[in-house]
Short mmCIF file of C-alpha atoms and ligand atoms in Angstrom, two decimals:
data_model
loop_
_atom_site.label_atom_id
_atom_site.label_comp_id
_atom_site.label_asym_id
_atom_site.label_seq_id
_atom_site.Cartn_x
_atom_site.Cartn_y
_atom_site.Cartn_z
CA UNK A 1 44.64 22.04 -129.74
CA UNK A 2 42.26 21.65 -126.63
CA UNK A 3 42.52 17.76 -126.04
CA UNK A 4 39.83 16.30 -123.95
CA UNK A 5 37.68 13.22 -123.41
CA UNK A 6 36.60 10.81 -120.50
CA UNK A 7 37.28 7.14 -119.87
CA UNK A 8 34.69 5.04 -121.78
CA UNK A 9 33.65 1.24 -121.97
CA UNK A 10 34.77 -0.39 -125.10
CA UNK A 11 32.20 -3.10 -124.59
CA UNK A 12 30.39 -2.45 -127.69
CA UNK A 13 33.34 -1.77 -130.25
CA UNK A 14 36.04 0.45 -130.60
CA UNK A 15 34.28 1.91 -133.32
CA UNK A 16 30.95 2.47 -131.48
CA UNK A 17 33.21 4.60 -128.60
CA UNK A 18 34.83 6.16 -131.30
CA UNK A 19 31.66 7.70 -132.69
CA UNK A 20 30.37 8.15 -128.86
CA UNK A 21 33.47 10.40 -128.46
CA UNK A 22 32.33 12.34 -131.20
CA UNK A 23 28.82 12.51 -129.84
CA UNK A 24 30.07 13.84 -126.88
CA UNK A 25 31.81 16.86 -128.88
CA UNK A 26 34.89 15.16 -127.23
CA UNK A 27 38.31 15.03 -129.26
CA UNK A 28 40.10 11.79 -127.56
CA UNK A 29 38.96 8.84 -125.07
CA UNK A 30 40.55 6.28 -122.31
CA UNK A 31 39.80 3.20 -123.07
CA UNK A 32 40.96 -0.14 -120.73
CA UNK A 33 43.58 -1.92 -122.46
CA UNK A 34 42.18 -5.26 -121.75
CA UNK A 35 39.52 -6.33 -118.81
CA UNK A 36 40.49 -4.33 -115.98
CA UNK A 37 40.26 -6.93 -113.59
CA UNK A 38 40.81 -9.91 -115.38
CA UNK A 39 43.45 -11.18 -117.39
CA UNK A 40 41.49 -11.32 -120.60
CA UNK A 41 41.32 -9.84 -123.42
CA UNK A 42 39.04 -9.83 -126.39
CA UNK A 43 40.22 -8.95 -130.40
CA UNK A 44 39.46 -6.24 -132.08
CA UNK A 45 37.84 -7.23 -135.45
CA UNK A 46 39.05 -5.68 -138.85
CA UNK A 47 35.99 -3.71 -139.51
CA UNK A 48 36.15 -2.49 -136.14
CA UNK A 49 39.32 -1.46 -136.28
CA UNK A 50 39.53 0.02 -139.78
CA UNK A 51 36.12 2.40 -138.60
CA UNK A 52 37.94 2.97 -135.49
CA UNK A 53 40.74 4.71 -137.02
CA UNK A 54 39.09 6.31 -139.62
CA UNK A 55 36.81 7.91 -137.50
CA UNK A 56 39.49 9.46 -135.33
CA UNK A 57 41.26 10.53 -138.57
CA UNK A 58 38.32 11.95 -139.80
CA UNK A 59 37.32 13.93 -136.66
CA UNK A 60 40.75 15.09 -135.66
CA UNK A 61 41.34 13.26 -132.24
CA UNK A 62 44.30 13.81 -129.82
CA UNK A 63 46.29 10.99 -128.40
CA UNK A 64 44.12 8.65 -127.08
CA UNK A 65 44.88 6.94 -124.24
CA UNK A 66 44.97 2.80 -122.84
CA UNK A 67 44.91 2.23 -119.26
CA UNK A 68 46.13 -0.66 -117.66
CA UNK A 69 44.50 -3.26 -115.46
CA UNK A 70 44.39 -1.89 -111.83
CA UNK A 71 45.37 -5.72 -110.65
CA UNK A 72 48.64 -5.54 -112.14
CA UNK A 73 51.44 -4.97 -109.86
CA UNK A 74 55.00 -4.37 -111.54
CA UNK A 75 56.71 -3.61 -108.41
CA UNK A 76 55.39 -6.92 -105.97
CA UNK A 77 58.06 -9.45 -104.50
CA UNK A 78 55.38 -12.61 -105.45
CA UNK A 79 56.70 -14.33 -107.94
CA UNK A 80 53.39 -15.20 -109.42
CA UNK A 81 51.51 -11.91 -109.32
CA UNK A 82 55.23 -10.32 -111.08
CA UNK A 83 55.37 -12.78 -114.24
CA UNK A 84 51.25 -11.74 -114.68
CA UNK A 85 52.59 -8.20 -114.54
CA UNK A 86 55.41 -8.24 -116.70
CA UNK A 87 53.37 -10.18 -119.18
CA UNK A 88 50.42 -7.90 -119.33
CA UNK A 89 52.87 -5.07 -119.86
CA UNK A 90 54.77 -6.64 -123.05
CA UNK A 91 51.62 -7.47 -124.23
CA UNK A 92 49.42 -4.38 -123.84
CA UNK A 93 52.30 -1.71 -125.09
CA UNK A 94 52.94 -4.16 -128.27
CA UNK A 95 49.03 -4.36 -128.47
CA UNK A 96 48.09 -0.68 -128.35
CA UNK A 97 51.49 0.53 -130.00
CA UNK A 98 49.58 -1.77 -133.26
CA UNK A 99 46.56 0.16 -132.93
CA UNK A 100 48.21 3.36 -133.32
CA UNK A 101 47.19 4.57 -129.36
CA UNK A 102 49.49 6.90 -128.33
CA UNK A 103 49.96 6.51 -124.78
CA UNK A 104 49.07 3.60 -122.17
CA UNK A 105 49.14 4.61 -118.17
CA UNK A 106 49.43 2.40 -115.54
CA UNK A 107 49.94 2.56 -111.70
CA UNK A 108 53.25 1.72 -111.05
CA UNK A 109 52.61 -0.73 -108.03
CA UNK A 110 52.64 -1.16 -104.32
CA UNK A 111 55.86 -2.51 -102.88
CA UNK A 112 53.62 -4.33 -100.42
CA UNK A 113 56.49 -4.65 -97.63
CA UNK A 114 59.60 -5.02 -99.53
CA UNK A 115 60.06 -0.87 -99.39
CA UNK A 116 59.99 1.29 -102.01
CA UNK A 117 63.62 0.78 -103.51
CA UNK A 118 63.27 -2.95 -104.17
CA UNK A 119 59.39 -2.38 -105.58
CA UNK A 120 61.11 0.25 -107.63
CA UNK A 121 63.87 -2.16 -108.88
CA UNK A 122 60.64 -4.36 -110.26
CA UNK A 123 59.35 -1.81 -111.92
CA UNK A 124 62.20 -1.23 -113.58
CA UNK A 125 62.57 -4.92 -114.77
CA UNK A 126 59.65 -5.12 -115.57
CA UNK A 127 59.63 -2.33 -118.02
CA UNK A 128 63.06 -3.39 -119.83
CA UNK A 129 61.27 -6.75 -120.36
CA UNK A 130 58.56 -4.89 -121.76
CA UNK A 131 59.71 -1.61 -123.76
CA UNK A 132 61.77 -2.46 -126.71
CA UNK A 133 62.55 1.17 -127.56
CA UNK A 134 61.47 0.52 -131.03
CA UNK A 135 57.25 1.24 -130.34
CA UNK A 136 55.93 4.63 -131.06
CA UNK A 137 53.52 4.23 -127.83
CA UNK A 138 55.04 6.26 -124.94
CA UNK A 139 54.02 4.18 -121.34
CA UNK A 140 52.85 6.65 -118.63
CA UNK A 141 53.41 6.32 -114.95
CA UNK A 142 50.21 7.79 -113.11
CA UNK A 143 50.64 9.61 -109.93
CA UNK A 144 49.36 7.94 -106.94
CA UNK A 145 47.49 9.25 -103.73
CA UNK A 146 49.93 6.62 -101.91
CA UNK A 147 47.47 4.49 -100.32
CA UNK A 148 48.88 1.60 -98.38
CA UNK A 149 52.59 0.88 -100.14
CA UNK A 150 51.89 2.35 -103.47
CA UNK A 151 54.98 3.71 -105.06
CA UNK A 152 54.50 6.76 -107.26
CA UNK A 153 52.67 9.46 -104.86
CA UNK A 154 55.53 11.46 -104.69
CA UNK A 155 57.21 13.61 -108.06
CA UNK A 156 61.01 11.62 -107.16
CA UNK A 157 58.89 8.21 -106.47
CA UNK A 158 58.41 8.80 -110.42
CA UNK A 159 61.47 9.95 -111.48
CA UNK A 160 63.31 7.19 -110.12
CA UNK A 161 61.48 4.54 -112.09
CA UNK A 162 61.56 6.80 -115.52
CA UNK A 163 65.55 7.65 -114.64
CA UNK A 164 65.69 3.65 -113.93
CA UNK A 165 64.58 2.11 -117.19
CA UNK A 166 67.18 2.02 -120.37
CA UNK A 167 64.60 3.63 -123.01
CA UNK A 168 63.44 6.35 -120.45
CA UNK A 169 62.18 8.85 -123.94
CA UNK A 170 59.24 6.10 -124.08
CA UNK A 171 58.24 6.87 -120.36
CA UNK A 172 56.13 9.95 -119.20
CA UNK A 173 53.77 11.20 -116.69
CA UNK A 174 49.66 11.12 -116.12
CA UNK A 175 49.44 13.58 -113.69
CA UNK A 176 45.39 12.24 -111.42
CA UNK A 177 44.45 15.77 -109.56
CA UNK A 178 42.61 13.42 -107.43
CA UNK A 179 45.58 11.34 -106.50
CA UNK A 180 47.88 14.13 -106.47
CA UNK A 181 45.98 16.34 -104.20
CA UNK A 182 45.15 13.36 -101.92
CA UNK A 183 49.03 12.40 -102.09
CA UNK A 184 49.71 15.88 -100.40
CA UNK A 185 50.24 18.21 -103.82
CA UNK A 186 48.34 21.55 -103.13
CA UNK A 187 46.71 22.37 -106.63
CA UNK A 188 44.05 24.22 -104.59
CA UNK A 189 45.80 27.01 -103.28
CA UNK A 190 49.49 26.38 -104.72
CA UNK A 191 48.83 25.12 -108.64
CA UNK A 192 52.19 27.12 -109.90
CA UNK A 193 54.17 25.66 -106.93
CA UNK A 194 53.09 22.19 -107.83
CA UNK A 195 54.05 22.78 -111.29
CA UNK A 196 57.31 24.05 -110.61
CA UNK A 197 58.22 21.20 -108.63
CA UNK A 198 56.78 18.48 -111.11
CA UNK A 199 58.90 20.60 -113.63
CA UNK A 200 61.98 20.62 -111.36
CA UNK A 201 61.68 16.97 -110.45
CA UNK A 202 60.09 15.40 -113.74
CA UNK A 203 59.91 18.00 -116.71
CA UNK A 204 56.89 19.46 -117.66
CA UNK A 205 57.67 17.77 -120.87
CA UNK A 206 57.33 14.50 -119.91
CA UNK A 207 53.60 15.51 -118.92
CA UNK A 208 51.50 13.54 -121.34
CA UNK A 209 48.15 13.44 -119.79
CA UNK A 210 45.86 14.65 -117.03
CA UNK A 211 43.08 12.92 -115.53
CA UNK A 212 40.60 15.32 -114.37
CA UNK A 213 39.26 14.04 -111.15
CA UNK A 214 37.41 16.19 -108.55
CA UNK A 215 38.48 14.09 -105.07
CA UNK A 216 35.97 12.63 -102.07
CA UNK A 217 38.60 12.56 -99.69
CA UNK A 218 40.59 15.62 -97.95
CA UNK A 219 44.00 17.10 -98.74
CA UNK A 220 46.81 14.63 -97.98
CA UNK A 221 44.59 11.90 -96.95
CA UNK A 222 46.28 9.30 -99.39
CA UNK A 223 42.87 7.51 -100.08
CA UNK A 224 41.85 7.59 -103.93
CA UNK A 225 38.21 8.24 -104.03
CA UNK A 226 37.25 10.28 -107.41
CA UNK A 227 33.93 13.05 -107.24
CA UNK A 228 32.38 14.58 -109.99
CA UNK A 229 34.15 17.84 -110.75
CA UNK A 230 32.83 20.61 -108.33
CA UNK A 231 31.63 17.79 -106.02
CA UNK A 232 34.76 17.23 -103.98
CA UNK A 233 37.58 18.44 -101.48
CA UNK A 234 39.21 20.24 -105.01
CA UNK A 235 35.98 21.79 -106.21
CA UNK A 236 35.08 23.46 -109.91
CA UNK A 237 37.58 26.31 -109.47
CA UNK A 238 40.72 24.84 -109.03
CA UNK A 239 40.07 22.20 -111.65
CA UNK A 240 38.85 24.69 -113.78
CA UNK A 241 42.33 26.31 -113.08
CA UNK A 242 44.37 23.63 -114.16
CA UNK A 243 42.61 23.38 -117.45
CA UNK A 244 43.15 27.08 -117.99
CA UNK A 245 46.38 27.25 -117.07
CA UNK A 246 48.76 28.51 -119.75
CA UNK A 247 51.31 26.06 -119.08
CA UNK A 248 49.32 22.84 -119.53
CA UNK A 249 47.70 24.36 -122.63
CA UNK A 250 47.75 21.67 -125.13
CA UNK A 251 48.14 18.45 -122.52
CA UNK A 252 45.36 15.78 -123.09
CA UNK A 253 42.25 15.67 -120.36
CA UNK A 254 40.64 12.55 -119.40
CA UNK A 255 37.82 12.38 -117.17
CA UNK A 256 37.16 10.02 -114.68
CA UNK A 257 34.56 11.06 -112.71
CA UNK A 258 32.13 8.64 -111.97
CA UNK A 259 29.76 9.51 -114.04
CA UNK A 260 28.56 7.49 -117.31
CA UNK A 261 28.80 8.81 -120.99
CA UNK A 262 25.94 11.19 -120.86
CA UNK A 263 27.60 12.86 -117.70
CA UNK A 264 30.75 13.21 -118.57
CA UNK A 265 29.44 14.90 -121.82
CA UNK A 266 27.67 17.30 -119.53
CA UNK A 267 31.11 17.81 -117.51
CA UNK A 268 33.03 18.57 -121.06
CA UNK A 269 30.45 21.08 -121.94
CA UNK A 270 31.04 22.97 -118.77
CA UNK A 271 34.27 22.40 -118.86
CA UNK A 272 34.80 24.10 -122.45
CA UNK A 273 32.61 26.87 -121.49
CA UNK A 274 33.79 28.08 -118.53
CA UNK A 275 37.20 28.22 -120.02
CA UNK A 276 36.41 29.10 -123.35
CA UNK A 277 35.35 32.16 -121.26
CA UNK A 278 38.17 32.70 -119.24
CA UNK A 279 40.59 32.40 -122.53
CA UNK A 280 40.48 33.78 -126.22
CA UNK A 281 39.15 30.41 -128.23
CA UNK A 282 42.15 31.29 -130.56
CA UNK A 283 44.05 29.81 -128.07
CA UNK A 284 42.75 26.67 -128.73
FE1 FE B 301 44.54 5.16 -112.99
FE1 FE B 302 43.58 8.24 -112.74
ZN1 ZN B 303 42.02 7.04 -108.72
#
Protein backbone atom coordinates (compact mmCIF):
# COMPACT_ATOMS: atom_id res chain seq x y z
CA UNK A 1 0.00 0.00 0.00
CA UNK A 2 1.24 3.63 -0.91
CA UNK A 3 1.30 5.25 2.69
CA UNK A 4 1.37 8.96 2.74
CA UNK A 5 0.21 12.03 4.64
CA UNK A 6 1.69 15.36 6.12
CA UNK A 7 2.05 16.60 9.67
CA UNK A 8 -1.24 18.28 10.76
CA UNK A 9 -2.51 20.40 13.82
CA UNK A 10 -4.72 18.47 16.08
CA UNK A 11 -6.09 21.69 17.47
CA UNK A 12 -9.54 21.08 16.47
CA UNK A 13 -9.97 17.22 17.28
CA UNK A 14 -8.47 14.18 16.37
CA UNK A 15 -11.47 13.42 14.61
CA UNK A 16 -11.67 16.69 12.60
CA UNK A 17 -7.75 15.79 11.26
CA UNK A 18 -8.89 12.50 10.75
CA UNK A 19 -11.54 13.49 8.23
CA UNK A 20 -8.99 16.39 6.92
CA UNK A 21 -6.66 13.45 6.06
CA UNK A 22 -9.27 12.04 4.10
CA UNK A 23 -10.02 15.33 2.43
CA UNK A 24 -6.70 15.52 1.41
CA UNK A 25 -6.98 11.97 -0.45
CA UNK A 26 -4.19 11.25 2.15
CA UNK A 27 -4.03 7.65 3.83
CA UNK A 28 -2.12 8.50 7.32
CA UNK A 29 -1.10 11.85 9.32
CA UNK A 30 1.68 13.17 12.00
CA UNK A 31 0.20 14.49 14.59
CA UNK A 32 2.28 16.20 17.86
CA UNK A 33 2.01 13.98 20.70
CA UNK A 34 1.37 16.69 23.12
CA UNK A 35 2.20 20.69 22.75
CA UNK A 36 5.36 20.76 21.02
CA UNK A 37 6.84 23.25 23.05
CA UNK A 38 5.22 23.00 26.18
CA UNK A 39 4.81 20.42 28.59
CA UNK A 40 1.07 20.16 28.26
CA UNK A 41 -1.15 18.17 27.13
CA UNK A 42 -4.84 18.21 26.51
CA UNK A 43 -7.39 14.79 26.58
CA UNK A 44 -8.81 13.39 23.98
CA UNK A 45 -12.62 13.11 24.58
CA UNK A 46 -14.55 9.75 23.99
CA UNK A 47 -16.48 10.90 21.04
CA UNK A 48 -13.43 12.17 19.65
CA UNK A 49 -11.67 9.35 19.98
CA UNK A 50 -14.25 6.69 19.07
CA UNK A 51 -14.77 8.96 15.43
CA UNK A 52 -11.13 9.11 15.32
CA UNK A 53 -10.63 5.53 15.00
CA UNK A 54 -13.45 4.70 13.14
CA UNK A 55 -12.70 6.94 10.57
CA UNK A 56 -9.23 5.56 10.00
CA UNK A 57 -10.79 2.05 10.05
CA UNK A 58 -13.20 3.01 7.70
CA UNK A 59 -10.86 4.72 5.19
CA UNK A 60 -8.00 2.28 5.39
CA UNK A 61 -5.12 4.43 6.95
CA UNK A 62 -1.43 3.36 7.38
CA UNK A 63 0.42 3.75 10.60
CA UNK A 64 0.00 6.98 11.74
CA UNK A 65 2.52 8.64 13.31
CA UNK A 66 3.13 10.93 16.98
CA UNK A 67 5.98 13.17 17.12
CA UNK A 68 7.55 14.26 20.08
CA UNK A 69 8.12 17.68 21.58
CA UNK A 70 11.26 19.22 19.92
CA UNK A 71 12.21 20.62 23.68
CA UNK A 72 12.78 17.31 24.97
CA UNK A 73 16.27 16.27 25.32
CA UNK A 74 16.89 12.48 26.36
CA UNK A 75 20.52 12.64 26.03
CA UNK A 76 21.35 16.24 28.29
CA UNK A 77 23.64 16.04 31.50
CA UNK A 78 20.95 18.71 33.42
CA UNK A 79 19.36 17.02 35.76
CA UNK A 80 16.22 18.99 35.39
CA UNK A 81 15.76 19.18 31.63
CA UNK A 82 16.54 14.84 31.84
CA UNK A 83 13.64 13.93 34.45
CA UNK A 84 11.20 16.35 31.92
CA UNK A 85 12.55 14.08 29.21
CA UNK A 86 12.28 10.81 30.58
CA UNK A 87 8.84 11.70 31.79
CA UNK A 88 7.45 12.93 28.55
CA UNK A 89 8.75 9.74 27.00
CA UNK A 90 6.91 7.17 29.51
CA UNK A 91 4.10 9.18 29.13
CA UNK A 92 3.68 9.83 25.40
CA UNK A 93 4.58 5.99 24.24
CA UNK A 94 1.95 4.71 27.04
CA UNK A 95 -0.37 7.57 25.70
CA UNK A 96 -0.25 6.92 21.95
CA UNK A 97 0.40 3.03 22.37
CA UNK A 98 -3.67 3.53 24.03
CA UNK A 99 -4.75 5.20 21.04
CA UNK A 100 -3.71 2.54 18.81
CA UNK A 101 -0.82 5.01 16.91
CA UNK A 102 1.62 2.99 15.58
CA UNK A 103 4.75 4.75 15.78
CA UNK A 104 6.02 7.96 17.81
CA UNK A 105 9.51 9.73 16.52
CA UNK A 106 11.54 11.80 18.38
CA UNK A 107 15.01 13.48 18.05
CA UNK A 108 17.22 11.71 20.06
CA UNK A 109 19.02 14.79 21.74
CA UNK A 110 22.06 16.97 21.77
CA UNK A 111 24.80 15.90 24.14
CA UNK A 112 25.36 19.61 24.66
CA UNK A 113 29.17 19.15 25.81
CA UNK A 114 29.24 15.94 27.57
CA UNK A 115 30.19 14.08 23.96
CA UNK A 116 28.30 11.86 22.22
CA UNK A 117 28.94 8.54 24.27
CA UNK A 118 27.67 9.86 27.61
CA UNK A 119 24.49 11.75 25.69
CA UNK A 120 24.10 8.33 24.18
CA UNK A 121 24.22 6.52 27.60
CA UNK A 122 21.00 8.99 28.46
CA UNK A 123 19.30 8.06 25.79
CA UNK A 124 19.55 4.81 26.56
CA UNK A 125 18.24 5.30 30.19
CA UNK A 126 15.97 7.09 29.30
CA UNK A 127 14.33 4.69 26.99
CA UNK A 128 14.53 1.56 29.51
CA UNK A 129 12.64 3.89 31.91
CA UNK A 130 10.28 4.40 29.28
CA UNK A 131 9.71 1.19 26.95
CA UNK A 132 8.26 -1.63 28.83
CA UNK A 133 8.50 -4.07 25.92
CA UNK A 134 4.95 -4.94 26.44
CA UNK A 135 3.34 -1.70 24.03
CA UNK A 136 2.52 -2.42 20.49
CA UNK A 137 3.83 1.30 19.57
CA UNK A 138 7.34 0.99 18.03
CA UNK A 139 9.47 4.53 19.16
CA UNK A 140 11.44 5.94 16.17
CA UNK A 141 14.74 7.68 16.33
CA UNK A 142 14.74 10.50 13.52
CA UNK A 143 17.87 11.24 11.71
CA UNK A 144 19.42 14.47 12.43
CA UNK A 145 21.25 17.13 10.17
CA UNK A 146 23.70 17.33 13.35
CA UNK A 147 23.38 20.84 14.16
CA UNK A 148 25.33 21.97 17.16
CA UNK A 149 25.79 18.53 19.47
CA UNK A 150 22.86 16.66 18.18
CA UNK A 151 23.41 12.97 18.33
CA UNK A 152 21.77 10.94 15.58
CA UNK A 153 23.15 12.59 12.15
CA UNK A 154 25.13 9.79 11.44
CA UNK A 155 23.56 5.86 10.48
CA UNK A 156 26.07 4.31 13.72
CA UNK A 157 25.00 7.57 15.92
CA UNK A 158 21.56 5.52 15.59
CA UNK A 159 22.50 2.22 15.86
CA UNK A 160 24.23 2.67 18.97
CA UNK A 161 21.23 3.95 20.86
CA UNK A 162 18.75 1.14 19.18
CA UNK A 163 21.76 -1.66 19.90
CA UNK A 164 21.85 0.16 23.53
CA UNK A 165 18.33 -0.22 24.82
CA UNK A 166 17.09 -3.86 26.26
CA UNK A 167 13.74 -4.02 24.03
CA UNK A 168 15.62 -2.80 20.83
CA UNK A 169 12.41 -4.75 18.40
CA UNK A 170 10.31 -1.59 19.76
CA UNK A 171 12.96 0.91 18.28
CA UNK A 172 13.21 1.92 14.53
CA UNK A 173 14.20 4.58 12.19
CA UNK A 174 12.43 7.98 10.58
CA UNK A 175 14.68 8.53 8.00
CA UNK A 176 14.18 13.30 7.38
CA UNK A 177 15.71 13.67 3.60
CA UNK A 178 16.14 17.10 4.80
CA UNK A 179 18.22 16.22 7.78
CA UNK A 180 19.89 13.46 6.15
CA UNK A 181 21.07 15.27 3.15
CA UNK A 182 22.08 18.28 5.31
CA UNK A 183 23.90 15.69 7.74
CA UNK A 184 26.16 14.78 4.66
CA UNK A 185 23.95 11.61 3.10
CA UNK A 186 23.98 12.12 -0.78
CA UNK A 187 20.31 11.08 -1.81
CA UNK A 188 20.83 13.47 -4.76
CA UNK A 189 23.26 11.83 -6.75
CA UNK A 190 23.97 8.53 -4.56
CA UNK A 191 20.19 7.34 -3.28
CA UNK A 192 21.25 3.40 -3.64
CA UNK A 193 24.58 4.13 -1.83
CA UNK A 194 22.74 5.75 1.00
CA UNK A 195 20.49 2.91 1.19
CA UNK A 196 22.99 0.39 1.25
CA UNK A 197 24.72 1.89 4.02
CA UNK A 198 21.50 2.64 6.18
CA UNK A 199 20.86 -1.14 5.34
CA UNK A 200 24.41 -2.18 6.32
CA UNK A 201 24.48 -0.05 9.43
CA UNK A 202 20.67 -0.09 10.57
CA UNK A 203 18.48 -2.59 8.43
CA UNK A 204 16.27 -1.43 5.99
CA UNK A 205 13.79 -3.14 8.17
CA UNK A 206 13.94 -1.09 10.92
CA UNK A 207 12.87 1.83 8.42
CA UNK A 208 9.45 2.81 9.63
CA UNK A 209 8.91 6.18 8.23
CA UNK A 210 10.13 8.93 5.94
CA UNK A 211 9.62 12.49 6.26
CA UNK A 212 9.58 14.05 2.98
CA UNK A 213 11.33 17.31 3.28
CA UNK A 214 12.79 19.29 0.32
CA UNK A 215 15.95 21.21 2.31
CA UNK A 216 16.87 25.29 2.35
CA UNK A 217 20.26 24.67 3.21
CA UNK A 218 23.22 22.99 1.03
CA UNK A 219 24.62 19.45 1.12
CA UNK A 220 26.42 18.74 4.42
CA UNK A 221 25.68 22.00 5.92
CA UNK A 222 24.19 20.40 9.21
CA UNK A 223 21.52 23.23 9.55
CA UNK A 224 17.79 21.83 9.47
CA UNK A 225 15.83 24.23 7.44
CA UNK A 226 12.80 22.30 5.53
CA UNK A 227 11.54 23.78 1.68
CA UNK A 228 8.65 22.83 -0.06
CA UNK A 229 9.44 19.85 -2.26
CA UNK A 230 11.13 21.10 -5.55
CA UNK A 231 12.00 24.34 -3.69
CA UNK A 232 15.30 23.37 -2.13
CA UNK A 233 19.07 22.19 -2.37
CA UNK A 234 17.28 18.34 -3.01
CA UNK A 235 14.77 19.48 -5.59
CA UNK A 236 11.45 17.47 -7.10
CA UNK A 237 13.58 14.77 -8.75
CA UNK A 238 15.43 13.25 -6.20
CA UNK A 239 12.53 13.30 -3.79
CA UNK A 240 10.47 12.07 -6.33
CA UNK A 241 13.16 9.25 -6.50
CA UNK A 242 12.99 8.18 -3.13
CA UNK A 243 9.27 7.77 -3.28
CA UNK A 244 9.66 5.65 -6.38
CA UNK A 245 12.19 3.70 -5.35
CA UNK A 246 11.44 -0.03 -5.28
CA UNK A 247 13.02 -0.61 -2.10
CA UNK A 248 11.10 1.85 0.09
CA UNK A 249 7.88 0.77 -1.62
CA UNK A 250 5.45 0.38 1.10
CA UNK A 251 7.37 2.76 3.93
CA UNK A 252 5.00 5.53 5.32
CA UNK A 253 5.56 9.38 3.91
CA UNK A 254 5.04 12.31 6.03
CA UNK A 255 5.33 15.69 4.84
CA UNK A 256 6.69 18.45 6.48
CA UNK A 257 7.07 21.07 4.29
CA UNK A 258 6.02 24.20 5.46
CA UNK A 259 3.15 24.49 3.94
CA UNK A 260 -0.50 24.35 5.64
CA UNK A 261 -3.23 21.63 4.90
CA UNK A 262 -4.33 22.92 1.58
CA UNK A 263 -0.57 22.78 0.40
CA UNK A 264 0.46 19.84 1.42
CA UNK A 265 -2.70 18.37 -0.32
CA UNK A 266 -1.42 20.02 -3.44
CA UNK A 267 2.20 18.39 -2.75
CA UNK A 268 0.41 14.72 -2.32
CA UNK A 269 -1.37 15.19 -5.54
CA UNK A 270 1.86 15.77 -7.35
CA UNK A 271 3.45 13.55 -5.55
CA UNK A 272 1.01 10.53 -6.53
CA UNK A 273 1.02 11.62 -10.02
CA UNK A 274 4.28 11.90 -10.95
CA UNK A 275 4.91 8.50 -9.57
CA UNK A 276 1.86 6.91 -10.36
CA UNK A 277 3.45 7.68 -13.77
CA UNK A 278 6.73 6.50 -13.36
CA UNK A 279 5.27 3.01 -11.79
CA UNK A 280 2.36 0.52 -12.72
CA UNK A 281 -0.51 1.70 -9.97
CA UNK A 282 -0.69 -2.15 -9.35
CA UNK A 283 2.19 -1.62 -7.49
CA UNK A 284 0.48 0.19 -5.08
FE1 LIG B 1 11.39 15.77 13.67
FE1 LIG C 1 11.52 15.45 10.45
ZN1 LIG D 1 13.84 19.28 10.52
Amino acid sequence: MFVIGSHMSVAKGLDKTAENVVKMQANTMQIFSRNPRGSSYKTYGEVEMTRFQSIRKEYCFGPILAHAPYTLNLASANEKTYEFACMVMKEDIARMDALGIENLVFHPGSHTGIGVQAGTLNIVKGLNQAITGKEQITVLLETMSGKGTEIGSTFEELKAIREGVNHPERIGICLDTCHVFSAGYDIVNGLEEVLDEFDKILGLENLKAIHLNDSMMPFGSHKDRHATIGNGEIGKEALLGVVANPRLLGIPIYLETPLEDDGHREEIRMIKENVYGIYNTALF
